[in-house]
Every structure is written in structure tokens, then in C-alpha cells.
CSV table of C-alpha atoms and ligand atoms in Angstrom, one decimal:
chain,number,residue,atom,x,y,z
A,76,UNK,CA,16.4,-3.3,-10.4
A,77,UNK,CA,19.8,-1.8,-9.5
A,78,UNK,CA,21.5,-4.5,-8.1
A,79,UNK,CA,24.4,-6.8,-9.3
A,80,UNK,CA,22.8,-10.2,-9.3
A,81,UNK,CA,22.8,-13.7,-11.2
A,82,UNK,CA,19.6,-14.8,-11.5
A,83,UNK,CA,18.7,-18.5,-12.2
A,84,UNK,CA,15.3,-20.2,-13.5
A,85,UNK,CA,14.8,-24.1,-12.5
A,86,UNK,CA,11.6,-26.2,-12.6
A,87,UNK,CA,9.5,-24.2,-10.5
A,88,UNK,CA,11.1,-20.9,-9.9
A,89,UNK,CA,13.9,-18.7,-10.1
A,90,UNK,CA,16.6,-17.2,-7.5
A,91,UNK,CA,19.8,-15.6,-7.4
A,92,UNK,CA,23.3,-17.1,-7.6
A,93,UNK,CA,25.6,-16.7,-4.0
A,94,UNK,CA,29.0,-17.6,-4.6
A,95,UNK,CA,29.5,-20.6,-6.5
A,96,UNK,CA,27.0,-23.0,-6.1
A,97,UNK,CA,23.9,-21.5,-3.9
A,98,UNK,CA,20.6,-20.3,-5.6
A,99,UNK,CA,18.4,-18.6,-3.2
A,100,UNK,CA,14.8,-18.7,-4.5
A,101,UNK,CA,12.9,-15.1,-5.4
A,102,UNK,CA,9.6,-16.3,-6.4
A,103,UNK,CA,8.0,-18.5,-9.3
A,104,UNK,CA,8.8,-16.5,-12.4
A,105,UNK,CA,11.8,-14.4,-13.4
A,106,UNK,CA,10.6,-12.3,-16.0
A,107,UNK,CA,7.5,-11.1,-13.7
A,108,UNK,CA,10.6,-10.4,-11.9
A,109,UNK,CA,11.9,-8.2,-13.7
A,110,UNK,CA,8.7,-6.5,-14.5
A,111,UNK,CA,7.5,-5.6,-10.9
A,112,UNK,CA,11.1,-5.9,-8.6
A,113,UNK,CA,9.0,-7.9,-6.1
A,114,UNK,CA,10.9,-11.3,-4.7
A,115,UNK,CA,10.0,-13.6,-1.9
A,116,UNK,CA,13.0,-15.3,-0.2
A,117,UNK,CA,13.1,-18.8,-0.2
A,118,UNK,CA,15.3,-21.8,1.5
A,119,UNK,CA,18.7,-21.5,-0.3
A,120,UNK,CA,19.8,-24.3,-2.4
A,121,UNK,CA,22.5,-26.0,-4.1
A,122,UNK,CA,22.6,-25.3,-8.0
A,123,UNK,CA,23.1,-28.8,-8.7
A,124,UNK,CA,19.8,-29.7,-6.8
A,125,UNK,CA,17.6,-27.9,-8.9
A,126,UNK,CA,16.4,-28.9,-12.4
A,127,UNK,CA,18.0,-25.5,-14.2
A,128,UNK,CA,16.3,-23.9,-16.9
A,129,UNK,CA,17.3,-21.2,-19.2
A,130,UNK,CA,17.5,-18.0,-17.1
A,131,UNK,CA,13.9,-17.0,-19.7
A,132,UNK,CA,12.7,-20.6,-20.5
A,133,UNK,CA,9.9,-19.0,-22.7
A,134,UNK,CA,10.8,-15.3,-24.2
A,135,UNK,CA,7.8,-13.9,-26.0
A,136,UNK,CA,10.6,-12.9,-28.9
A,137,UNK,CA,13.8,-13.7,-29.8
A,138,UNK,CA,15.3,-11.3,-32.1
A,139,UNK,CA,18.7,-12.4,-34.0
A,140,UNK,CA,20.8,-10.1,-36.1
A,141,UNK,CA,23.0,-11.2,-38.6
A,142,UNK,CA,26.6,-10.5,-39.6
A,143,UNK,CA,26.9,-8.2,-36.4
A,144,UNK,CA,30.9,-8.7,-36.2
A,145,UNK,CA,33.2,-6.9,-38.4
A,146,UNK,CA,35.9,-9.8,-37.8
A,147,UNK,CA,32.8,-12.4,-38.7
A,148,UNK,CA,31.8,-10.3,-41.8
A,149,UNK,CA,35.5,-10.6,-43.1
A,150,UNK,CA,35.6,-14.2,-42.9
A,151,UNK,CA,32.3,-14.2,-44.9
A,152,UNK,CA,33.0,-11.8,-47.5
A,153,UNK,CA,30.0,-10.1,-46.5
A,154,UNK,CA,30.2,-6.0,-46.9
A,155,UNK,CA,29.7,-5.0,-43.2
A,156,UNK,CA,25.5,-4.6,-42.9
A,157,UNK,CA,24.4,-0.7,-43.1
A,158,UNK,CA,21.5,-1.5,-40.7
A,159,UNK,CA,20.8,-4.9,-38.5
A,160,UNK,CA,19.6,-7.9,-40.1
A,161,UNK,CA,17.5,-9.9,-38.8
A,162,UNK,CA,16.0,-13.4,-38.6
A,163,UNK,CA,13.9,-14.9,-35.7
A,164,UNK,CA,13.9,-17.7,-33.7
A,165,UNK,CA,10.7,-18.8,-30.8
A,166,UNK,CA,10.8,-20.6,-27.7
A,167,UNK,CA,11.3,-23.8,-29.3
A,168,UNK,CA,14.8,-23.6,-29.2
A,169,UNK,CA,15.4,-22.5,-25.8
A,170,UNK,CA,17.3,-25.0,-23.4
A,171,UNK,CA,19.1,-24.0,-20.2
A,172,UNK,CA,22.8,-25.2,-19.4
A,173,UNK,CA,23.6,-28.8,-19.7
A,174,UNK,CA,20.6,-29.9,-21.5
A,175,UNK,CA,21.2,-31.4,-24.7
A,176,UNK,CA,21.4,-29.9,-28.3
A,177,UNK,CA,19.1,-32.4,-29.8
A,178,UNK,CA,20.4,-32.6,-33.9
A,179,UNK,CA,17.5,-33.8,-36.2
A,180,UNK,CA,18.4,-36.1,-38.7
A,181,UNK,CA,17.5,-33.1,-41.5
A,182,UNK,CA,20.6,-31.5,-41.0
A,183,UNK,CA,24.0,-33.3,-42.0
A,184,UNK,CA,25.4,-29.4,-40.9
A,185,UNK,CA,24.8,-28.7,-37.3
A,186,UNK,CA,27.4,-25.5,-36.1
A,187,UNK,CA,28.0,-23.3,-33.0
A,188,UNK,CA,27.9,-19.4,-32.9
A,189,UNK,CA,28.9,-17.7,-29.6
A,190,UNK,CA,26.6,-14.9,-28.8
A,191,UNK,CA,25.8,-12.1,-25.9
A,192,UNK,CA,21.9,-12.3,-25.8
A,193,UNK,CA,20.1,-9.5,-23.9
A,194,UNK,CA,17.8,-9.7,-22.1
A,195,UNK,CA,14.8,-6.8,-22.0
A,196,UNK,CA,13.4,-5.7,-18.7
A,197,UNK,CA,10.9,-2.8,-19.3
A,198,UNK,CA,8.4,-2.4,-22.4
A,199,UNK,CA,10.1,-0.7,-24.9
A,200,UNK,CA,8.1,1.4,-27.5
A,201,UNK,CA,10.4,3.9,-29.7
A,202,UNK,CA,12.8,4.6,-27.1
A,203,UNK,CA,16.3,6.5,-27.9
A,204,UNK,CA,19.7,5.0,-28.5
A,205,UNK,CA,20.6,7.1,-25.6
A,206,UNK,CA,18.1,5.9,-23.5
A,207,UNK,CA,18.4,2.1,-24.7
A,208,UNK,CA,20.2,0.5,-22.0
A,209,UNK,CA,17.7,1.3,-19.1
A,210,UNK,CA,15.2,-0.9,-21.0
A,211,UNK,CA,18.3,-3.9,-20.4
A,212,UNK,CA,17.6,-6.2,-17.4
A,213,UNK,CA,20.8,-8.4,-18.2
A,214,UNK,CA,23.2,-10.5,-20.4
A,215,UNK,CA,23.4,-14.0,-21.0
A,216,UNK,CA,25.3,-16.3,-23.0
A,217,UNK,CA,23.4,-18.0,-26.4
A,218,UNK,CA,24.8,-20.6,-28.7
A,219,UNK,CA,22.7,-19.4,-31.9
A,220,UNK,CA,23.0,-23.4,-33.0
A,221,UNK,CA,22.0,-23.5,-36.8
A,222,UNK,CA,21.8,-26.2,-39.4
A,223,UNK,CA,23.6,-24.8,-42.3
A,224,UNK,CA,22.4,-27.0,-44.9
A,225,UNK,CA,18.9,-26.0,-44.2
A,226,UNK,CA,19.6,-21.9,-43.3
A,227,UNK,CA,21.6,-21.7,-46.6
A,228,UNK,CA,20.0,-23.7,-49.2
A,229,UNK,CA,16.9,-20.8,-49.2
A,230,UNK,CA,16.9,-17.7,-48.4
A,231,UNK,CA,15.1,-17.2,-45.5
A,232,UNK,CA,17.2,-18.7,-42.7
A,233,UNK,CA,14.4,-19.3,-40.2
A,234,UNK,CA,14.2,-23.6,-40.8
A,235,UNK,CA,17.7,-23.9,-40.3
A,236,UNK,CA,17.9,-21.6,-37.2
A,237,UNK,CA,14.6,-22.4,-35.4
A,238,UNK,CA,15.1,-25.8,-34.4
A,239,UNK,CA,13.8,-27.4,-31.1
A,240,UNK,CA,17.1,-27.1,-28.7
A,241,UNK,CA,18.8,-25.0,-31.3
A,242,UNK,CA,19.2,-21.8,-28.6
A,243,UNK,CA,20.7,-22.9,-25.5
A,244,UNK,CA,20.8,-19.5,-22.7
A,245,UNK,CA,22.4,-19.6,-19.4
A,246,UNK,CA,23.9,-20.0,-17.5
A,247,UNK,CA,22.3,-17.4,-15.7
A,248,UNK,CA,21.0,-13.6,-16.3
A,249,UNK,CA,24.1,-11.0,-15.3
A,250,UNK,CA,22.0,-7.8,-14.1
A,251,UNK,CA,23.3,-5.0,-16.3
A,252,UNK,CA,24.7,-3.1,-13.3
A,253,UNK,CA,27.9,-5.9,-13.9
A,254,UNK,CA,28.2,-4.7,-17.5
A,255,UNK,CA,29.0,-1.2,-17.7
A,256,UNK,CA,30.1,-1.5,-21.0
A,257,UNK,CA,28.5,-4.8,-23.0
A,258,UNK,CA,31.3,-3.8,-26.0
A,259,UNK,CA,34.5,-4.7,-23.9
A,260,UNK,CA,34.0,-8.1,-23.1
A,261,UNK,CA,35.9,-11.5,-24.4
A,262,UNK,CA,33.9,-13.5,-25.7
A,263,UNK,CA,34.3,-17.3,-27.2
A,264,UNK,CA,33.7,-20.8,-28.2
A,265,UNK,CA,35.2,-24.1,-27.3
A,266,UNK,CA,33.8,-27.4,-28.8
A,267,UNK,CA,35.3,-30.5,-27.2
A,268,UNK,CA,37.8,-27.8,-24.8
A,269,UNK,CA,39.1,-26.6,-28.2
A,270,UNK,CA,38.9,-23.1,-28.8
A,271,UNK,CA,36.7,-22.3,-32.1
A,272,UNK,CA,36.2,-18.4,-31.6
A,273,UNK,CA,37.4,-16.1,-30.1
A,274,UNK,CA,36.8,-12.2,-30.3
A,275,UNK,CA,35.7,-9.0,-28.2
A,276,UNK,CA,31.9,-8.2,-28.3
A,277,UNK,CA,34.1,-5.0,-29.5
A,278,UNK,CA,34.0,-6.2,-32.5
A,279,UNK,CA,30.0,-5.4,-33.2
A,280,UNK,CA,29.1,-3.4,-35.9
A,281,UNK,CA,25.9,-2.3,-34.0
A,282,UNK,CA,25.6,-1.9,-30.4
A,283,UNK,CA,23.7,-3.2,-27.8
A,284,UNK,CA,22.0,0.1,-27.4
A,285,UNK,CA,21.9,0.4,-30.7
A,286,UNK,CA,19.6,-2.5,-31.4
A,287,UNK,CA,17.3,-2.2,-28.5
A,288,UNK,CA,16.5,2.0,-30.0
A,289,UNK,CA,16.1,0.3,-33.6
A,290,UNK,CA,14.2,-3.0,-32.2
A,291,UNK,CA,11.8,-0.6,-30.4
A,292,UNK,CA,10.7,1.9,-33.5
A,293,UNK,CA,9.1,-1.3,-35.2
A,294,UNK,CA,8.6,-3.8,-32.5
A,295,UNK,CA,7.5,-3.3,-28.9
A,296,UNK,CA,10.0,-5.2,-26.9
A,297,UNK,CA,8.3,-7.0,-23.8
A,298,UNK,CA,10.0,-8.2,-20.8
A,299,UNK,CA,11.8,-11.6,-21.3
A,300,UNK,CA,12.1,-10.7,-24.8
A,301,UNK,CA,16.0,-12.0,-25.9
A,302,UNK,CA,18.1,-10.1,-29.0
A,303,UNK,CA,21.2,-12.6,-29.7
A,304,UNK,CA,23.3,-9.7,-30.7
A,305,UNK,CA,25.7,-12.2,-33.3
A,306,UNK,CA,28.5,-14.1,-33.6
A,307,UNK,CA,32.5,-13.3,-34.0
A,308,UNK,CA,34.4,-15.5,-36.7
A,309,UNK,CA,35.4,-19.2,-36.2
A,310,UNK,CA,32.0,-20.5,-36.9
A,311,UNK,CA,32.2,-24.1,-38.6
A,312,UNK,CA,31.0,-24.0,-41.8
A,313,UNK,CA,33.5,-21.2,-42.5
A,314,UNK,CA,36.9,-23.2,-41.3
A,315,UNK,CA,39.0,-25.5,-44.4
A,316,UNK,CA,37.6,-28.1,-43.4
A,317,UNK,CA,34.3,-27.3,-42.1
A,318,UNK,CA,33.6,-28.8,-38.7
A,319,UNK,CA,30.4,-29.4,-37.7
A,320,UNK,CA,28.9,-30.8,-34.4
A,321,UNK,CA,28.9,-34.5,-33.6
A,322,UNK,CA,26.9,-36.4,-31.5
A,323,UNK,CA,28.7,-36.8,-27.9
A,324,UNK,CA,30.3,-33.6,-28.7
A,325,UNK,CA,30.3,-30.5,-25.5
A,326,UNK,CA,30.1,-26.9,-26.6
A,327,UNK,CA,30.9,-24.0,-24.4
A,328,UNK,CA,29.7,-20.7,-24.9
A,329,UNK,CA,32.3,-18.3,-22.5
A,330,UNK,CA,32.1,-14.6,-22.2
A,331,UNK,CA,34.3,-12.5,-19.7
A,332,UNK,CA,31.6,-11.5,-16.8
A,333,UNK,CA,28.9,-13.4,-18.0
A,334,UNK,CA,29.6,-16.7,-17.4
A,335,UNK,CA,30.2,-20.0,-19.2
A,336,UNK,CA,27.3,-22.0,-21.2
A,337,UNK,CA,27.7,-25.6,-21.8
A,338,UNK,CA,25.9,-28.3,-23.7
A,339,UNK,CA,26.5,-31.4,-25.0
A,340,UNK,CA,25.4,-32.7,-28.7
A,341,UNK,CA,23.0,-35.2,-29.2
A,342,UNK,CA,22.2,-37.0,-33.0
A,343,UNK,CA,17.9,-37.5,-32.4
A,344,UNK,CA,17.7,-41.4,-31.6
B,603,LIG,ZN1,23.8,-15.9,-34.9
């Protein structure tokens, strides 16, 4: 698209971010968005008038590798992964900023893991590392929420990771034109304003590139499609004690030029 923008979805549309707290509308979908480059201007607005969404409310894939942080691999005692892992989660779990992580009573483990997702903006079929990036529209920040009790006890991880509300994304899509380089950026966890990670997307074992060329030899990648590219150590099922969410708890997802991501925990009623 070649331009530095933040772009928001809310009920009803999408629109960029101007300074702190104005959205000017675009048009009624993002991800068509980022397929054709067409906008229509609307009536700017303040951000906390709108009902905000995840920046994609419905990705047609979201692709999660595992074990993507040498630090997060150490803590572990995993051997750093050869090739990308990875496990799935749908639509389901997408909620925007501020809406509720929604704990079902199932899970006694509920934990946080601070992720850069990317987001795809061209179809990508077999495309080349080197090439890779130009398929990117944007980053965002994910909390790749997980029930560990129900990931660990099998080993397919997908009822413990694809809960409803179990992937909030926001607060916005950062155009990729902001993020020369996705592999130099802080990036971090706070639960209750308490630091629980923090690392350097630095720290991935495979890179954003990387993934999108190894993705695309086995999976076209649409528009709107999300990888969650992993998560640095500090996790809570890993700390002595374990700490795992609470209801009324607020996690915030921050990572430097992105943004920050917050929700708050809810136990289901
Ligand atoms: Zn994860």
C-alpha cells in the first residue's frame, strides 16, 4: 500500500488512526482493503466512540508456530525446533482490544503469551524468503491465550489453544512500511501492570520472512490471514510458582512500534 498507517476495524467498518485518538473511516472492510488499496473517506471519529474490533475480526487462517524464541525454548528445555511448528487456531478466538478474555470453566490453567502476529496482504503461493515480506500488510500484537491443562494433557494442542476469546489482536494493524526490520523490536507482557516477559522479537529462531516463504510452499496464504509468530519466556505455567490468569485480572500485550493490547480476564458466569 506504501504508506505508514494504523488501521482500525469497529462495528461496521475500518479507518486509520490520526494521532491519538481519531479514526478516520476507509470503507466497510479492512482486509478488502488490503486486497484492492481502494478507501472511501469518512467523517473522522473518536476511537472511544466506535465499538473496536480486532484490526481482522475474522482471518480465513491463523497459523501459530511453536517454540519460536531461543530464550522461550531454554526455559522449556525444548532443543531449539529445526523447522516451524505449528498448531492452529480459527476465528473463534479473535477479540479486539478491551474485550474480555472469557475463561471456561474446563480450564483451571488459563496463561498469557506475548506475540507479533502478521498480517498477510497479497495471496501468497510458493513465494521466496527473499521475496516474503512484500506479501506482509502489517503487524499486530496477539496474546496466544492457552489453557494449559487442556493443550498439555494430549498431544495435539489445538483444545487448549482454540478457545472462544482465546486470541485477542489489536490494537491496530502497523503497515509494514513502520517495521523495517520485525526482528529488532521489544516486545512484552504485563498482567495486572507487572511485567511477565520481556524479550526482543530478536530472539526468533525463524523469521518473519522466513515463515511467510515456508507457510506459502504448503498453504496459500489469503489476505487477512494472521501467523502469531511465538512467544519469548515468562509464560505462566513455566514460573515456580506457576501463575495463571484470574478472573478481574488486565493483560497487556506491548511491543516497541506496534502498540499496546489490553484485556481484562473474565471466569464464564
Ligand atoms: Zn503461542
Amino acid at each position: 500500500l506504501g504508506l505508514t498507517l494504523r488501521l482500525v476495524s469497529f462495528a461496521g467498518g475500518f479507518g486509520r488512526v490520526e494521532g491519538d485518538d481519531t479514526v478516520v473511516p476507509m470503507g466497510r472492510d479492512l482486509v478488502e482493503y488490503l486486497e484492492t488499496g481502494q478507501a472511501v473517506e469518512g467523517e473522522a471519529a473518536t476511537r472511544a466512540s466506535l465499538d473496536l474490533l480486532a484490526p481482522v475480526p475474522r482471518p480465513g487462517k491463523v497459523v501459530c508456530i511453536g517454540y519460536n524464541y531461543r530464550d522461550h525454548a531454554v526455559e522449556s528445555e525444548v532443543a531449539v525446533p529445526e523447522e516451524p511448528i505449528l498448531f492452529a487456531k480459527f476465528a473463534n478466538s479473535v477479540v479486539g482490544p478491551g474485550a474480555p478474555i472469557v475463561v471456561p470453566s474446563e480450564t483451571n490453567e488459563p496463561d498469557y503469551e506475548a506475540e507479533l502476529a502478521v498480517v498477510i496482504g497479497r495471496v501468497a503461493r510458493r513465494v521466496r524468503e527473499e521475496d516474503a515480506l512484500e506479501y506482509v500488510a502489517g503487524y499486530t500484537c496477539a496474546n496466544d491465550v492457552s489453557a494449559r491443562d487442556l493443550q498439555l494433557r494430549v498431544s495435539q494442542w489445538t483444545r487448549g489453544k482454540a478457545i472462544d476469546t482465546f486470541l485477542p489482536l489489536g490494537p491496530w494493524l502497523v503497515t509494514r512500511d513502520e517495521i523495517p526490520d520485525p526482528h529488532a523490536l521489544a516486545i512484552g507482557c504485563a498482567l495486572n501492570g507487572k511485567t511477565m516477559q520481556s524479550s526482543n522479537t530478536e530472539q526468533m529462531v525463524f523469521g518473519v520472512a522466513e515463515l511467510v516463504s515456508f507457510l506459502s510452499r504448503t498453504m496459500t496464504l489469503q489476505p487477512g490471514d494472521v501467523i502469531a509468530t511465538g512467544t519469548p519466556p515468562g509464560v505462566g505455567f513455566m514460573r515456580k510458582p506457576p501463575v495463571y490468569l484470574q478472573n478481574g485480572d488486565e493483560v497487556t500485550i506491548e511491543i516497541e512500534r506496534v502498540g499496546a493490547l489490553t484485556n481484562p480476564v473474565q471466569r464464564a458466569g
